[in-house]
Amino acid sequence: MKITAADVVVTSPNRNFVTLKITTDEGLTGLGDATLNGRELAVVSYLRDHVVPLLIGSDPHRIEDTWQFLYRSAYWRRGPVTMAAIGAVDMALWDIKGKVAGLPVYQLLGGASRSGLMAYGHASGASLPELFDSVREHQALGYRSIRVQTGVPGLNRIYGIASQSGPADAGAERYDHEPAQRGALPAEEDWDTRAYLRHIPTVFEAVRNEFGPELPLLHDGHHRMTPIQAAKLGKSLEPYDLFWLEDCTPAENQEALRLVRQHTTTPLAIGEIFNTVWDFQSLIKEQLIDYVRAASTHFGGITPLRKVMDYAAQYQVRSGFHGPTDISPVGLAAQMHVGLAIHNFGIQEYMQHGTKTNEVFRQSFTFEDGYLHPGDQPGLGVELDVDEAGKYPYETAYLPYNRLADGTVHDW
Ligand code: KDG
Ligand code: MG
């Protein structure tokens, strides 16, 4: 079998997505997600100009070899653009292999290790009453684990508060553009870490009082704290028994996690902006984290995601793959197959795509009683409706950024 075509499809139904569609001489097709939120067109060029010409005529069955060839022959290794492009090729080849075998990809990875994937959704509110409504709304949608983000008194606009609120049946449209926003320039948000550190423990105390001790609760610090601030937050949240505290410090400074670990037993999750297995090497080996936040899309696909999880298994570190709406249904499906197959699955983030996105990407996964399952269609179980995709041209959109009260740019 040979690859005869590889097309890059850009579409913006509810938000921008970049999808690679590989076609073989036997008429089979495979899909890969190459969406890099806010920098989408850089990956489009990388694929169209530098990867697609290398794929034509090659054997789609050679997944590992193709991955190593694209990674090593570029010479310029790693980085989100390169790894999103390689990830899309890798997913598309697994999709094709599954279709040839007549099996869902999880069967090719060793078969199911569980019947479903526990998923968490995003509850948020500017105030406590809004937050409680949002938690109830997510419970009504079926979620059994919930991420909690709230407004902070004195700050106007911060990460993680859904831009729209509404009844449970509108939940699927809530995260259309989140957290990127359409427009020519990025939106500016404000930040004050001391105000945040004072407020967040009171929020978790209130949520525990309202919803009891059982509900698994998560929180995302979104890279904003210094190591000692993160240590303080982890310690102050211990009474509320978090499932995890995510991205408590900026990911570049991995030594920070040593200091945080010395002070708190709150479990730590990190890595949604990592793009290779090597980014996790020390953190896993030194047991500085509890959950791997990588996404198939930005991490080079299914092949390296499986490898990092096998490595993590030796250190009792579990998966918590990144699943916001900027991971397309193809990328989400890819990591659901990995999550179902590995032994050390932890939890899967699942925010729900909008209606138009679900018309462009026809999916076969299910979400029942808080558990996801990728379905049993051969391959990844997602098909792209190219005509539907064509209705929605790319629209410029950027992630917001932060400034402190004195105008200093801060981590977002
Ligand atoms: O594109 C950036 C988003 O994917 C990110 O802000 C979402 O932090 C995020 C999360 O945990 O889902
Ligand atoms: Mg995050």
Coordinates of C-alpha atoms and ligand atoms in Angstrom, one line a residue:
M1 CA 0.0 0.0 0.0
K2 CA 1.2 3.5 -0.8
I3 CA 0.2 7.0 0.3
T4 CA -1.1 8.8 -2.8
A5 CA -2.4 12.1 -1.3
A6 CA -2.2 14.1 2.0
D7 CA -4.5 17.1 2.2
V8 CA -4.5 19.7 4.9
V9 CA -8.0 20.9 5.8
V10 CA -8.5 24.1 7.7
T11 CA -12.0 24.8 9.0
S12 CA -13.6 27.0 11.7
P13 CA -17.0 25.7 12.6
N14 CA -17.1 26.7 16.2
R15 CA -13.4 27.4 16.3
N16 CA -10.3 26.8 14.1
F17 CA -9.1 23.3 13.4
V18 CA -6.3 21.9 11.2
T19 CA -6.8 18.3 10.0
L20 CA -4.5 16.2 7.9
K21 CA -6.3 13.6 5.6
I22 CA -4.0 10.9 4.2
T23 CA -5.3 8.8 1.3
T24 CA -3.8 5.5 0.0
D25 CA -3.8 3.8 -3.4
E26 CA -6.3 1.3 -1.9
G27 CA -8.8 4.2 -1.3
L28 CA -8.4 4.2 2.5
T29 CA -8.2 7.5 4.3
G30 CA -6.8 8.4 7.7
L31 CA -7.2 11.6 9.8
G32 CA -4.8 13.5 12.1
D33 CA -5.3 16.6 14.2
A34 CA -2.7 19.3 13.7
T35 CA -4.5 22.2 15.6
L36 CA -2.2 24.6 17.4
N37 CA -4.5 27.1 19.1
G38 CA -3.7 30.6 18.0
R39 CA -0.8 29.6 15.7
E40 CA -2.7 27.3 13.4
L41 CA -1.4 28.5 10.0
A42 CA 2.3 27.8 11.0
V43 CA 1.4 24.1 11.2
V44 CA -0.5 24.2 7.9
S45 CA 2.6 25.6 6.2
Y46 CA 4.9 23.0 7.9
L47 CA 2.7 20.2 6.7
R48 CA 1.9 21.5 3.2
D49 CA 5.4 22.8 2.3
H50 CA 7.6 20.3 4.2
V51 CA 5.9 17.1 5.2
V52 CA 3.2 16.2 2.6
P53 CA 5.8 16.0 -0.3
L54 CA 7.8 13.5 1.8
L55 CA 4.8 11.3 2.4
I56 CA 3.7 10.7 -1.1
G57 CA 4.6 7.2 -2.3
S58 CA 5.6 5.9 1.2
D59 CA 4.1 2.9 3.0
P60 CA 1.4 4.0 5.5
H61 CA 1.9 0.8 7.5
R62 CA 5.4 2.0 8.6
I63 CA 4.2 4.2 11.5
E64 CA 7.3 4.0 13.8
D65 CA 9.7 4.5 10.8
T66 CA 7.7 7.4 9.4
W67 CA 7.7 9.1 12.9
Q68 CA 11.5 8.6 13.3
F69 CA 12.1 9.8 9.7
L70 CA 10.0 13.0 10.2
Y71 CA 11.6 13.7 13.6
R72 CA 15.2 13.0 12.8
S73 CA 15.5 14.1 9.2
A74 CA 14.2 17.6 10.0
Y75 CA 17.4 18.1 12.1
W76 CA 15.5 20.9 14.0
R77 CA 13.8 18.8 16.7
R78 CA 10.9 19.3 19.0
G79 CA 8.7 22.5 19.3
P80 CA 5.0 22.7 19.1
V81 CA 4.8 23.4 15.3
T82 CA 7.0 20.4 14.4
M83 CA 5.4 18.0 16.9
A84 CA 1.8 19.0 15.9
A85 CA 2.6 18.3 12.3
I86 CA 4.3 14.9 13.1
G87 CA 1.4 14.1 15.5
A88 CA -1.1 14.6 12.7
V89 CA 0.7 12.2 10.4
D90 CA 1.1 9.6 13.2
M91 CA -2.7 9.7 14.1
A92 CA -3.7 9.4 10.4
L93 CA -1.4 6.3 10.0
W94 CA -2.9 4.6 13.0
D95 CA -6.4 5.4 11.7
I96 CA -5.5 3.8 8.4
K97 CA -3.9 0.7 10.1
G98 CA -7.1 0.3 12.1
K99 CA -9.2 0.4 9.0
V100 CA -7.0 -2.2 7.2
A101 CA -7.3 -4.4 10.3
G102 CA -11.0 -3.8 10.7
L103 CA -10.3 -2.9 14.4
P104 CA -10.6 0.2 16.5
V105 CA -7.1 1.6 17.3
Y106 CA -7.3 0.7 21.0
Q107 CA -7.4 -3.0 20.0
L108 CA -4.1 -2.5 18.1
L109 CA -2.6 -1.0 21.3
G110 CA -3.3 -4.1 23.3
G111 CA -7.0 -4.0 23.8
A112 CA -9.2 -2.4 26.5
S113 CA -7.9 -2.2 30.1
R114 CA -11.2 -0.8 31.3
S115 CA -14.8 -0.3 30.2
G116 CA -14.7 3.5 30.0
L117 CA -12.6 6.6 30.7
M118 CA -13.6 8.8 33.6
A119 CA -13.9 12.3 32.3
Y120 CA -13.8 15.7 33.9
G121 CA -15.6 18.8 32.8
H122 CA -15.0 22.5 33.4
A123 CA -17.3 24.2 36.0
S124 CA -16.7 28.0 36.4
G125 CA -18.4 31.1 37.6
A126 CA -17.4 34.7 38.4
S127 CA -19.1 34.3 41.8
L128 CA -19.8 31.4 44.1
P129 CA -23.5 31.1 43.2
E130 CA -22.6 31.0 39.5
L131 CA -20.0 28.4 40.2
F132 CA -22.4 26.2 42.1
D133 CA -24.9 26.4 39.3
S134 CA -22.2 25.5 36.9
V135 CA -21.1 22.4 39.0
R136 CA -24.8 21.3 39.1
E137 CA -25.1 21.8 35.4
H138 CA -22.1 19.6 34.7
Q139 CA -23.4 17.0 37.1
A140 CA -26.6 17.0 35.1
L141 CA -24.6 16.5 31.9
G142 CA -23.2 13.4 33.5
Y143 CA -19.8 14.5 34.8
R144 CA -18.6 12.7 37.9
S145 CA -15.4 14.7 38.2
I146 CA -15.2 18.5 37.9
R147 CA -12.6 21.2 37.4
V148 CA -13.4 24.3 39.4
Q149 CA -12.3 27.8 38.3
T150 CA -13.7 31.1 39.7
G151 CA -13.3 34.8 39.4
V152 CA -11.0 36.5 41.9
P153 CA -12.3 39.7 43.7
G154 CA -10.6 42.8 42.2
L155 CA -9.8 41.1 38.9
N156 CA -12.0 41.7 35.9
R157 CA -11.2 39.0 33.5
I158 CA -9.1 35.9 34.2
Y159 CA -8.5 32.4 32.7
G160 CA -11.0 29.6 33.0
I161 CA -14.3 31.4 33.4
A162 CA -16.7 30.4 30.6
S163 CA -17.7 33.4 28.5
Q164 CA -21.3 32.3 28.3
S165 CA -23.5 30.7 30.9
G166 CA -26.7 28.9 30.2
P167 CA -28.9 25.9 30.9
A168 CA -27.5 22.4 30.8
D169 CA -28.7 21.7 27.3
A170 CA -26.6 24.6 26.0
G171 CA -23.5 23.2 27.6
A172 CA -22.1 21.9 24.3
E173 CA -22.0 25.5 22.9
R174 CA -20.4 27.1 25.9
Y175 CA -16.8 26.5 24.9
D176 CA -17.0 27.5 21.2
H177 CA -13.9 29.6 21.1
E178 CA -12.6 29.1 24.7
P179 CA -10.0 30.2 25.6
A180 CA -9.0 31.7 22.2
Q181 CA -11.0 34.6 21.0
R182 CA -11.7 35.6 17.4
G183 CA -10.2 39.0 16.5
A184 CA -7.1 40.6 15.0
L185 CA -5.4 41.1 18.4
P186 CA -5.2 39.0 21.6
A187 CA -7.5 40.1 24.5
E188 CA -5.8 41.5 27.6
E189 CA -6.7 40.0 31.0
D190 CA -5.5 41.1 34.4
W191 CA -3.7 39.2 37.2
D192 CA -2.7 39.4 40.9
T193 CA -1.3 36.2 42.4
R194 CA -1.6 37.3 46.0
A195 CA -5.3 38.0 45.5
Y196 CA -5.7 34.7 43.8
L197 CA -3.9 32.8 46.6
R198 CA -6.1 34.4 49.3
H199 CA -9.3 33.6 47.4
I200 CA -8.9 30.1 46.0
P201 CA -8.9 28.1 49.4
T202 CA -12.1 29.9 50.4
V203 CA -13.7 28.7 47.1
F204 CA -12.7 25.1 47.6
E205 CA -13.9 25.2 51.2
A206 CA -17.3 26.5 50.0
V207 CA -17.5 23.9 47.2
R208 CA -16.7 21.0 49.6
N209 CA -19.4 22.3 52.1
E210 CA -21.9 22.5 49.3
F211 CA -21.1 19.2 47.4
G212 CA -19.6 17.0 50.0
P213 CA -16.3 15.0 50.2
E214 CA -16.8 12.5 47.4
L215 CA -16.8 14.6 44.2
P216 CA -13.3 14.6 42.6
L217 CA -12.3 18.3 42.2
L218 CA -9.5 19.6 40.0
H219 CA -8.0 23.1 39.6
D220 CA -5.8 24.7 36.9
G221 CA -3.2 27.3 38.1
H222 CA -2.3 27.9 34.4
H223 CA 1.4 28.6 34.9
R224 CA 1.1 31.7 37.1
M225 CA 2.8 31.0 40.4
T226 CA 6.4 31.1 41.5
P227 CA 7.6 27.8 43.1
I228 CA 7.0 29.1 46.7
Q229 CA 3.6 30.5 45.8
A230 CA 2.6 27.1 44.3
A231 CA 3.8 25.3 47.4
K232 CA 1.7 27.6 49.5
L233 CA -1.4 27.0 47.4
G234 CA -0.9 23.2 47.3
K235 CA -0.6 23.2 51.1
S236 CA -3.6 25.5 51.7
L237 CA -5.8 23.2 49.4
E238 CA -4.9 20.0 51.2
P239 CA -8.0 20.0 53.5
Y240 CA -10.2 20.0 50.3
D241 CA -8.6 16.8 48.9
L242 CA -8.1 17.9 45.2
F243 CA -7.8 15.2 42.5
W244 CA -5.0 17.5 41.1
L245 CA -3.5 20.9 41.0
E246 CA -2.5 21.6 37.4
D247 CA 0.3 23.7 35.9
C248 CA 1.0 25.4 39.2
T249 CA 4.2 26.9 37.9
P250 CA 5.5 27.7 34.3
A251 CA 6.6 24.5 32.7
E252 CA 10.0 25.6 31.5
N253 CA 11.4 25.6 35.1
Q254 CA 11.2 22.0 36.0
E255 CA 13.2 22.3 39.1
A256 CA 10.3 24.4 40.6
L257 CA 8.4 21.1 41.1
R258 CA 11.0 19.8 43.5
L259 CA 10.3 22.8 45.8
V260 CA 6.5 22.4 45.4
R261 CA 6.8 18.7 46.2
Q262 CA 8.7 19.3 49.4
H263 CA 5.8 21.3 50.8
T264 CA 2.6 19.7 49.7
T265 CA 0.8 16.3 49.2
T266 CA -1.7 17.9 46.8
P267 CA -1.3 15.8 43.6
L268 CA 0.3 17.6 40.7
A269 CA -0.5 17.5 36.9
I270 CA 1.7 19.1 34.3
G271 CA 2.6 19.0 30.6
E272 CA -0.2 20.3 28.3
I273 CA 2.4 22.5 26.6
F274 CA 5.1 19.8 26.5
N275 CA 5.8 18.3 23.1
T276 CA 8.1 15.3 23.6
V277 CA 8.7 12.4 25.9
W278 CA 12.0 14.0 26.9
D279 CA 10.1 17.0 28.5
F280 CA 8.7 14.5 31.0
Q281 CA 11.8 12.4 31.6
S282 CA 13.1 14.0 34.9
L283 CA 9.7 14.9 36.2
I284 CA 8.6 11.3 36.0
K285 CA 11.8 9.7 37.1
E286 CA 12.1 12.0 40.2
Q287 CA 8.4 11.5 40.9
L288 CA 7.7 15.2 40.9
I289 CA 4.3 14.8 39.2
D290 CA 1.3 12.5 39.5
Y291 CA -0.4 13.0 36.1
V292 CA 0.9 13.4 32.5
R293 CA -1.1 16.2 30.8
A294 CA 0.2 15.6 27.3
A295 CA -2.2 15.7 24.3
S296 CA -1.8 13.4 21.3
T297 CA -2.0 16.5 19.1
H298 CA 0.9 18.5 20.4
F299 CA 3.0 15.6 21.5
G300 CA 3.7 13.9 18.2
G301 CA 0.7 11.6 18.1
I302 CA -0.3 8.2 19.5
T303 CA 3.1 6.6 19.2
P304 CA 5.0 8.9 21.7
L305 CA 1.9 9.2 23.9
R306 CA 2.0 5.4 24.4
K307 CA 5.7 5.5 25.1
V308 CA 5.6 8.2 27.7
M309 CA 2.8 6.4 29.5
D310 CA 4.7 3.1 29.5
Y311 CA 7.6 5.0 31.1
A312 CA 5.3 6.7 33.6
A313 CA 3.8 3.4 34.6
Q314 CA 7.1 2.4 36.2
Y315 CA 6.8 5.3 38.6
Q316 CA 3.0 5.0 39.3
V317 CA 2.4 8.2 37.3
R318 CA -1.0 8.2 35.5
S319 CA -2.5 9.9 32.5
G320 CA -4.6 13.1 32.5
F321 CA -4.5 13.9 28.8
H322 CA -5.3 17.5 27.7
G323 CA -8.7 17.6 26.2
P324 CA -10.0 21.2 25.8
T325 CA -12.0 22.2 22.7
D326 CA -8.9 23.2 20.9
I327 CA -8.0 19.5 20.6
S328 CA -10.2 18.5 17.6
P329 CA -12.5 15.5 17.8
V330 CA -9.7 13.6 15.9
G331 CA -7.1 14.4 18.5
L332 CA -9.6 13.6 21.3
A333 CA -10.4 10.2 19.8
A334 CA -6.7 9.4 19.4
Q335 CA -6.1 9.9 23.1
M336 CA -9.2 8.1 24.1
H337 CA -7.9 5.0 22.3
V338 CA -4.6 5.3 24.2
G339 CA -6.4 5.9 27.5
L340 CA -8.6 2.8 27.1
A341 CA -5.6 0.6 26.3
I342 CA -3.0 1.6 28.9
H343 CA -3.0 0.3 32.4
N344 CA -2.0 3.6 34.1
F345 CA -5.0 5.7 32.9
G346 CA -6.0 8.4 35.3
I347 CA -8.6 10.8 34.0
Q348 CA -9.6 12.4 30.6
E349 CA -10.4 16.1 30.2
Y350 CA -13.5 16.5 28.1
M351 CA -15.1 19.9 27.5
Q352 CA -17.5 19.0 24.6
H353 CA -17.3 20.5 21.1
G354 CA -20.1 22.7 19.6
T355 CA -22.9 21.5 17.3
K356 CA -21.2 22.8 14.1
T357 CA -17.9 21.1 15.0
N358 CA -19.8 17.8 15.5
E359 CA -21.4 18.2 12.0
V360 CA -17.9 18.7 10.4
F361 CA -16.4 15.8 12.4
R362 CA -18.7 12.7 12.6
Q363 CA -17.7 10.8 15.6
S364 CA -18.5 7.4 17.1
F365 CA -17.4 7.9 20.7
T366 CA -19.9 7.8 23.6
F367 CA -20.1 9.8 26.9
E368 CA -22.4 8.0 29.4
D369 CA -22.6 8.3 33.2
G370 CA -19.4 10.3 33.2
Y371 CA -17.4 7.8 31.2
L372 CA -16.0 8.2 27.6
H373 CA -15.5 5.3 25.2
P374 CA -14.0 5.8 21.7
G375 CA -16.4 3.3 20.1
D376 CA -15.7 0.2 18.0
Q377 CA -15.5 1.6 14.4
P378 CA -12.3 0.5 12.6
G379 CA -9.5 3.1 13.1
L380 CA -10.0 6.2 15.2
G381 CA -13.8 6.4 14.6
V382 CA -13.9 9.9 13.2
E383 CA -14.8 11.0 9.7
L384 CA -14.4 14.5 8.2
D385 CA -17.2 15.9 6.2
V386 CA -15.1 18.0 3.7
D387 CA -18.2 19.8 2.3
E388 CA -19.3 20.8 5.8
A389 CA -15.7 21.8 6.6
G390 CA -15.6 24.0 3.5
K391 CA -18.5 26.1 4.8
Y392 CA -16.3 27.6 7.6
P393 CA -13.1 29.4 6.5
Y394 CA -10.3 30.1 8.9
E395 CA -10.8 33.1 11.2
T396 CA -8.0 34.8 13.0
A397 CA -8.1 34.0 16.8
Y398 CA -5.7 34.4 19.6
L399 CA -5.3 33.2 23.1
P400 CA -5.6 36.1 25.7
Y401 CA -2.6 37.3 27.7
N402 CA -2.1 38.8 31.1
R403 CA -0.8 42.1 32.6
L404 CA -0.3 42.9 36.3
A405 CA -1.7 46.2 37.8
D406 CA 1.5 48.0 36.9
G407 CA 1.4 46.9 33.2
T408 CA 4.0 44.1 33.5
V409 CA 3.2 41.1 31.2
H410 CA 2.7 38.0 33.3
D411 CA 2.4 34.3 32.5
W412 CA -1.1 33.4 31.1
Ligands
KDG1 O1 -5.0 26.5 23.9 C1 -4.9 26.7 25.3 C2 -5.8 25.8 26.0 O2 -5.8 24.5 25.5 C3 -5.6 25.8 27.5 O3 -5.7 27.1 28.0 C4 -6.6 24.9 28.2 O4 -5.3 24.9 30.2 C5 -6.2 24.4 29.5 C6 -6.8 23.2 30.0 O5 -6.4 22.7 31.1 O6 -7.8 22.7 29.4
MG2 MG -4.6 23.5 31.7

